[in-house]
Coordinates of C-alpha atoms in Angstrom, one line a residue:
X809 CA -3.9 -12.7 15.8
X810 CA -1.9 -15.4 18.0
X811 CA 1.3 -13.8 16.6
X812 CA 0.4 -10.5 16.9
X813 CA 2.1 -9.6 20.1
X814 CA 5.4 -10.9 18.9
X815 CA 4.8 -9.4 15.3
X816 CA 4.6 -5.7 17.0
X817 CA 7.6 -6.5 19.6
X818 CA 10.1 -7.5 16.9
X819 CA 8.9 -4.4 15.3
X820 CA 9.6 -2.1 18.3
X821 CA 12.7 -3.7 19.0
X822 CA 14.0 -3.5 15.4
X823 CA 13.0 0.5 15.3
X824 CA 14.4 1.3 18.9
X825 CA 17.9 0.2 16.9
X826 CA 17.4 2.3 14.1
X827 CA 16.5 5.0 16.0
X828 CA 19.6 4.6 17.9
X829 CA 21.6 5.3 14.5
X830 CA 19.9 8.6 13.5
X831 CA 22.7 10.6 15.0
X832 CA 25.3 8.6 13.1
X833 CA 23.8 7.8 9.6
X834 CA 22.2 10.8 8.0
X835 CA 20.5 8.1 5.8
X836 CA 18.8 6.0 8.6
X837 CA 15.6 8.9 8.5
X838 CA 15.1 8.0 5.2
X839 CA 16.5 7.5 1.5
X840 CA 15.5 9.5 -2.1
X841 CA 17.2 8.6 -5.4
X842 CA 16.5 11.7 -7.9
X843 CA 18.2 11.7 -11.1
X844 CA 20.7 8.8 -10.0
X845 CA 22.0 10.3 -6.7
X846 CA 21.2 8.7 -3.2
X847 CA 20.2 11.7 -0.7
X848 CA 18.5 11.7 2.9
X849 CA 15.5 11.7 2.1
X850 CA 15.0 15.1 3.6
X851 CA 17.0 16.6 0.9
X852 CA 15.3 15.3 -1.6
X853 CA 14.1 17.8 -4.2
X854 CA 12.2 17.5 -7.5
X855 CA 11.6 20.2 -10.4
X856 CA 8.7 22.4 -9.2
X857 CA 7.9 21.8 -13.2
X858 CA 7.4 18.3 -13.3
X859 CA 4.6 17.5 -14.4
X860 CA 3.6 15.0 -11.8
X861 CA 3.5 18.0 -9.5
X862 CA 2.2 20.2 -12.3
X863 CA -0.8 17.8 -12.7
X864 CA -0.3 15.2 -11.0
X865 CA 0.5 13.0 -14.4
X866 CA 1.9 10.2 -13.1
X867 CA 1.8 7.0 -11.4
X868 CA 3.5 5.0 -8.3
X869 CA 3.7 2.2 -6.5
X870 CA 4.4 0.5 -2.6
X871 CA 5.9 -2.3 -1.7
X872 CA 7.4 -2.8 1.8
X873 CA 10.2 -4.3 3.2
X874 CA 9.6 -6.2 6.2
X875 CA 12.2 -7.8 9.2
X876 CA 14.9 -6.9 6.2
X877 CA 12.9 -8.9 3.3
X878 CA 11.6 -7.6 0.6
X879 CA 7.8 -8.9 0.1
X880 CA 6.7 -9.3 -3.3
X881 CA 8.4 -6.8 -5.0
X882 CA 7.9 -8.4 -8.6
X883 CA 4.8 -8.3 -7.7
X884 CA 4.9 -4.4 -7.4
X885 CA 6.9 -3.5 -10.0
X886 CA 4.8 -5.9 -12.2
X887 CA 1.4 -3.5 -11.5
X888 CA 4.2 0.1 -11.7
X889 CA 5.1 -0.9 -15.1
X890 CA 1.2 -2.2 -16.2
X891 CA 0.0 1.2 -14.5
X892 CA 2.9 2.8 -16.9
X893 CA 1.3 1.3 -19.9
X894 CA -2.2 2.1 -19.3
X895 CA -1.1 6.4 -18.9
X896 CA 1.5 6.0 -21.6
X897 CA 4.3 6.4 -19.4
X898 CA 7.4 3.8 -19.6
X899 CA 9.1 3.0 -16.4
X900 CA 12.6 4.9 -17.1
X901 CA 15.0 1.5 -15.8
X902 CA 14.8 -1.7 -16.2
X903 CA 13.3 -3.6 -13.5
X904 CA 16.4 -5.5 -12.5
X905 CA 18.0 -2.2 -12.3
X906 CA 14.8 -0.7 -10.2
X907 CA 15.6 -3.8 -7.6
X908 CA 19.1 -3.4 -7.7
X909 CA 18.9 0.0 -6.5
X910 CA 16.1 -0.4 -4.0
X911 CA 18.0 -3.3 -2.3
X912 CA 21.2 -0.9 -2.2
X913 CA 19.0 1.9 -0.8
X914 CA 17.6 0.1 1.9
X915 CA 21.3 -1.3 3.1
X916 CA 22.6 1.4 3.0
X917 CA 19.4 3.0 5.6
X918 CA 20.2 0.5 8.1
X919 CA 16.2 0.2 8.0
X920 CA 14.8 -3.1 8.4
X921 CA 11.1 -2.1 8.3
X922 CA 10.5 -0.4 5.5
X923 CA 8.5 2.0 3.4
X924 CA 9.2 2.2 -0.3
X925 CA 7.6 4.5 -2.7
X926 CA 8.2 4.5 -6.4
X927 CA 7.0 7.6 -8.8
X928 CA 7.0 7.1 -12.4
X929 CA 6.0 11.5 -13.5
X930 CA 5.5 12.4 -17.4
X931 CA 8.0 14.3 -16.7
X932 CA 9.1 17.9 -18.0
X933 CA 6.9 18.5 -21.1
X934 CA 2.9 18.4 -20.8
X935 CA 0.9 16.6 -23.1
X936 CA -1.0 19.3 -24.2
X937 CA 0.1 19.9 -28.3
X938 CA 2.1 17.1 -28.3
X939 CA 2.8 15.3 -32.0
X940 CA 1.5 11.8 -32.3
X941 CA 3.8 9.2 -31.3
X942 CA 6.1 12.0 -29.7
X943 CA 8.3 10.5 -27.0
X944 CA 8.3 12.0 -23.7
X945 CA 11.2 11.6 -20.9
X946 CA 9.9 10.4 -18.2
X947 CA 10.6 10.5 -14.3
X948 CA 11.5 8.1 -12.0
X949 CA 11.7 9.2 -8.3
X950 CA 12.2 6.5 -5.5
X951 CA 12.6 7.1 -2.2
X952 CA 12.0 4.8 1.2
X953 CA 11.9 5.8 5.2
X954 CA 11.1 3.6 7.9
X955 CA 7.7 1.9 8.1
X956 CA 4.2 3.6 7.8
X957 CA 1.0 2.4 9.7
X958 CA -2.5 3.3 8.4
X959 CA -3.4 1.6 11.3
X960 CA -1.2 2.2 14.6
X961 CA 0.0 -1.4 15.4
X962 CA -1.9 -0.1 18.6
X963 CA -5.3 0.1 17.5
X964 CA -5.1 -3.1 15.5
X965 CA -5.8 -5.5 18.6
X966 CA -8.6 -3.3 19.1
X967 CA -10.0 -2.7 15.8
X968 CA -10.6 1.0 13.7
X969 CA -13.3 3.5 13.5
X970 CA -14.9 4.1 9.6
X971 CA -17.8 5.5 8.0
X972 CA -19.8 4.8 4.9
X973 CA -19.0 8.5 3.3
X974 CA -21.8 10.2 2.4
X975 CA -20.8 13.8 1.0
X976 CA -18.6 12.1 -1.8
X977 CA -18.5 9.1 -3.9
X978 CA -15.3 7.3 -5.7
X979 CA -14.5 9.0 -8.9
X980 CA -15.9 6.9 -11.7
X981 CA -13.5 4.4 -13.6
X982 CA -15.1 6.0 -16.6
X983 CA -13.0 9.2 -15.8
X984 CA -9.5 7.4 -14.4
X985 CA -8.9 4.0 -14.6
X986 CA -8.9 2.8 -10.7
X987 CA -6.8 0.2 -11.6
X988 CA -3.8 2.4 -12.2
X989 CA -2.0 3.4 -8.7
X990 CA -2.5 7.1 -8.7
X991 CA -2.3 10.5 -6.9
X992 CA -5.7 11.5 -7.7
X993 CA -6.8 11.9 -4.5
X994 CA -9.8 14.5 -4.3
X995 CA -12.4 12.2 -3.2
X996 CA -10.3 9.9 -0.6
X997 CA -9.2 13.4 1.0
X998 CA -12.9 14.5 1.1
X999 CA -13.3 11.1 2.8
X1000 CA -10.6 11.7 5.1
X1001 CA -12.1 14.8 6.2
X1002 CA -15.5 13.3 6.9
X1003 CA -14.4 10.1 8.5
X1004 CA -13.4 12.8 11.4
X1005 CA -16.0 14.8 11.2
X1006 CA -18.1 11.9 12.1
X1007 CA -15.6 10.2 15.1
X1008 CA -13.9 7.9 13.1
X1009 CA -11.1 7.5 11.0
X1010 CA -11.3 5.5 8.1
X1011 CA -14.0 6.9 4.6
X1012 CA -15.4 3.9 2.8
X1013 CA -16.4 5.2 -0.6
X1014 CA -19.0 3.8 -2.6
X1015 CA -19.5 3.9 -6.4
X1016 CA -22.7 6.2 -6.0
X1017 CA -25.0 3.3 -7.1
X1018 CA -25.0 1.3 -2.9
X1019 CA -21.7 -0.6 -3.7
X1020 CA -19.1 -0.4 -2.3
X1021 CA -15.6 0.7 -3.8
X1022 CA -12.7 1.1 -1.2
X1023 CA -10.9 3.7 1.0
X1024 CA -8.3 6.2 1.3
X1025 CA -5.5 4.1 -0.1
X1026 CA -7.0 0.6 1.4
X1027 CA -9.4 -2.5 -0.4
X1028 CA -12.1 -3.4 2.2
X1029 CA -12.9 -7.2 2.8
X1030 CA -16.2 -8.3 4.3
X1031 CA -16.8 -11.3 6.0
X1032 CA -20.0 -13.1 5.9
X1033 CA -20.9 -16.6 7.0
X1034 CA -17.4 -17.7 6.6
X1035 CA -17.0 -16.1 3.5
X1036 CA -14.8 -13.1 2.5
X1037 CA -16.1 -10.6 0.2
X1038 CA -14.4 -7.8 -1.8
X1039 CA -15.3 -5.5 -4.0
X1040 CA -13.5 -5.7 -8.0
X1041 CA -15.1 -2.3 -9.4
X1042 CA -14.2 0.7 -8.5
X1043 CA -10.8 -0.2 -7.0
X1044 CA -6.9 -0.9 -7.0
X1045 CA -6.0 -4.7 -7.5
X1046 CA -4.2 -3.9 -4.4
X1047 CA -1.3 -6.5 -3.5
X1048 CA -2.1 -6.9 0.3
X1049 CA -5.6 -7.8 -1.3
X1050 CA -3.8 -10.2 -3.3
X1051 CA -2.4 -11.5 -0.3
X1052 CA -5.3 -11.9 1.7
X1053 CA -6.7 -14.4 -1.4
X1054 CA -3.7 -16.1 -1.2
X1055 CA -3.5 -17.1 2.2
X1056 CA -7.2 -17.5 2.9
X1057 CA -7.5 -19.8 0.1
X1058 CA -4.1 -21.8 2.1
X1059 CA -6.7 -21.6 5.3
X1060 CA -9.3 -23.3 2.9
X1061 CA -11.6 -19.7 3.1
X1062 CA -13.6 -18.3 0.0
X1063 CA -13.3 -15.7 -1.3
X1064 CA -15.9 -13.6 -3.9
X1065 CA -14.2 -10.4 -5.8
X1066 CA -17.3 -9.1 -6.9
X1067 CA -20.3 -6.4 -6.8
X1068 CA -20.4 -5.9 -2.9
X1069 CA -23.7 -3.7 -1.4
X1070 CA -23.4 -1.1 0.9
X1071 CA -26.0 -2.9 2.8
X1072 CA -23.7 -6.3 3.2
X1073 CA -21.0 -3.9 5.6
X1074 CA -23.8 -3.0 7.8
X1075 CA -24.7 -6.8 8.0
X1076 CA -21.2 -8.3 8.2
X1077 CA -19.6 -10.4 11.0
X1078 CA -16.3 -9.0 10.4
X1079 CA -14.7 -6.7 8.4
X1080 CA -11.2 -5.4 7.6
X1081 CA -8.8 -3.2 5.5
X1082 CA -5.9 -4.0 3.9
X1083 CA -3.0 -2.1 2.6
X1084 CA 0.8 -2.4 2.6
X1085 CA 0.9 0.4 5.4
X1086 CA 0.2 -1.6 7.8
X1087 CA -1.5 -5.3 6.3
X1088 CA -4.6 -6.7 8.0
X1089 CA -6.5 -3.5 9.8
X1090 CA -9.2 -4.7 11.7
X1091 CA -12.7 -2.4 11.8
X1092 CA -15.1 -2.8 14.8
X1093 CA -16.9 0.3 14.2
X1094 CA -19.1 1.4 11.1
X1095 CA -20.9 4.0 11.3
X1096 CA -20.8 4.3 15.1
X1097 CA -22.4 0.9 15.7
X1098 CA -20.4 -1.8 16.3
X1099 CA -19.3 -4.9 13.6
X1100 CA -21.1 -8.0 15.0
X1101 CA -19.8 -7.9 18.7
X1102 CA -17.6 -5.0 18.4
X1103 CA -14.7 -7.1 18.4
X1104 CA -12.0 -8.6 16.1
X1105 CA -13.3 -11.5 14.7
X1106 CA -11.9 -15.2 14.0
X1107 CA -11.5 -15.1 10.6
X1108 CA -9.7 -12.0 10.8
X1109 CA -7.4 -12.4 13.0
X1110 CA -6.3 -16.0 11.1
X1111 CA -6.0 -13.9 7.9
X1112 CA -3.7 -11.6 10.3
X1113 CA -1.7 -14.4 11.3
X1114 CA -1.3 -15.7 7.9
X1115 CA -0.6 -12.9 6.0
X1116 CA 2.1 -11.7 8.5
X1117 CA 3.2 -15.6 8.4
X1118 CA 4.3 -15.3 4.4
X1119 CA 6.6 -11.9 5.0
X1120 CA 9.7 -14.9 6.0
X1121 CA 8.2 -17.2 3.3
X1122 CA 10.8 -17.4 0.5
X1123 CA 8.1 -18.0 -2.0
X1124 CA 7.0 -14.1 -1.3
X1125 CA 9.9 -12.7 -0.2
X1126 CA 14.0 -11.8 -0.6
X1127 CA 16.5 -11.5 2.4
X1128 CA 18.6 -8.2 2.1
X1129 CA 22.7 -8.4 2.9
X1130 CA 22.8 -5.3 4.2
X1131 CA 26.5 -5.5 4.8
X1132 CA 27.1 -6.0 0.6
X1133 CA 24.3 -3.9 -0.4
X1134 CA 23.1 -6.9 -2.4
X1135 CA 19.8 -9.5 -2.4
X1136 CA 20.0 -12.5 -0.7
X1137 CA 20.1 -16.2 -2.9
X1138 CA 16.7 -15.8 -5.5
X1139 CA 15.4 -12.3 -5.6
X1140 CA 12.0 -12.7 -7.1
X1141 CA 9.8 -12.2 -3.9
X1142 CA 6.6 -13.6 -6.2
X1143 CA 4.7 -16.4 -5.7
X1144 CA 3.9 -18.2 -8.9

């Protein structure tokens, strides 16, 4: 974490100047497209019908934009549109369209440090008595504000607070597919809840047999004797995860996506979250006992340091002209 003080400070600095257009742009709070329309974001209404309200039918994705780059945005709208596939939904644009409009949203915010959320909804028919091979109009919602922290950028020099969760378990991948970005959240909130009940923060949900899954809306990487573990049932292929392999196979690290034991967290010299709501989150505390020393570790913070690294790397990312409305030179944002 050699960067991180510089990381946070051009963060600050960038918001202190958005804030400082709130009174002038009535878009700078935030941005929704619904139905084609560009609206603050919070004007932004959806069909109390929809059945992505209704029963929560849908699916959605998060990609970030970051010092006014997109990061890996193919990459995100790769997983939306396999997510679409797998709950027969079909992502209502074309994906250069999708960009195209994201890019223009986020110009015209003025917002340089972004949150972006993507719903793709059923729509306004259920599927209940449906005809086979009946085609259903789908939803597309977008909307983005400025940038979200699971982790407050200051806790993260410090490290979080999480719990194994023991009143609930991750819903099975025999009864939704955990691979599909989703608003399922019963269990995670459950989690939530706990997590404060017990003075922390963050649930860690296992699969109910001692492994462990992931948390509410994060993948959890262990580190043990030099190695990073993860689990791969149970879980989103998250794209910060993706991330994490990427760079700490650059810093010459491995890393094991596999069957990970509920024991191994209790044992572990480091451990960390990671999301795209705030990246490399360290943990100190499990369980009210602290990780190893009880503080952030070495191989953390050069993950921290690398992953931040790759959010100017032109191989990940795409710079926004936010006085055309238009991407920057390539605009794939994906490392091949």
């Amino acid at each position: 974490m050699a960067t991180m003080d510089k990381i946070f400070e051009g963060y600050r600095s960038r918001l202190a100047v958005l804030e400082a257009t709130f009174d002038k742009n009535p878009l700078a709070r935030g941005v929704a497209w619904i139905e084609g329309e560009l609206v603050p974001l919070h004007e932004a209404r959806i069909p109390l019908l929809d059945e992505g309200f209704m029963h929560s039918d849908l699916t959605y994705d998060v990609p970030s934009v970051w010092d006014g780059r997109f990061f890996r945005l193919d990459d995100h709208l790769a997983r939306l549109q396999a997510s679409c596939a797998k709950m027969r939904l079909q992502l209502p644009l074309p994906p250069a369209e999708v960009k195209k409009i994201l890019v223009e949203m986020v110009a015209k915010s003025g917002i340089r440090d972004t949150f972006v959320e993507l719903i793709v909804t059923r729509g306004m028919k259920g599927v209940r008595g449906h005809t086979p091979g009946q085609k259903f109009k789908n939803n597309l919602y977008m909307f983005i504000q400025p940038f979200i922290w699971v982790m407050e950028p200051e806790v993260q020099p410090i490290g979080g607070k999480a719990v194994i969760a023991r009143t609930v378990k991750r819903i099975s991948p025999g009864s939704f597919d955990p691979t599909v970005k989703n608003l399922q959240w019963g269990d995670l909130t459950r989690g939530l809840f706990e997590a404060v009940d017990r003075g922390a923060v963050y649930p860690f949900l296992t699969d109910g047999d001692t492994n462990l899954t992931e948390g509410s809306g994060f993948n959890i990487v262990l580190i043990k004797d030099g190695i990073l573990y993860t689990p791969d049932r149970g879980v989103l292929e998250g794209v910060t995860r993706k991330s994490v392999i990427d760079v700490a196979k650059t810093c010459g690290l491995t890393v094991k996506v596999e069957f990970v034991p509920v024991e191994m967290a209790y044992n572990s010299d480091e451990i960390f979250m990671c999301t795209t709501a705030g990246g490399i989150m360290p943990i100190t505390e499990l369980d009210d006992r602290p990780v190893k020393d009880g503080k952030v570790g070495p191989i953390t913070k050069q993950i921290w340091d690398a992953y931040w690294k790759i959010h100017w790397d032109p191989a990940f990312s795409f710079e926004i002209d936010y006085a055309t409305a238009t991407a920057k030179g390539a605009t794939n944002g994906t490392k091949h």
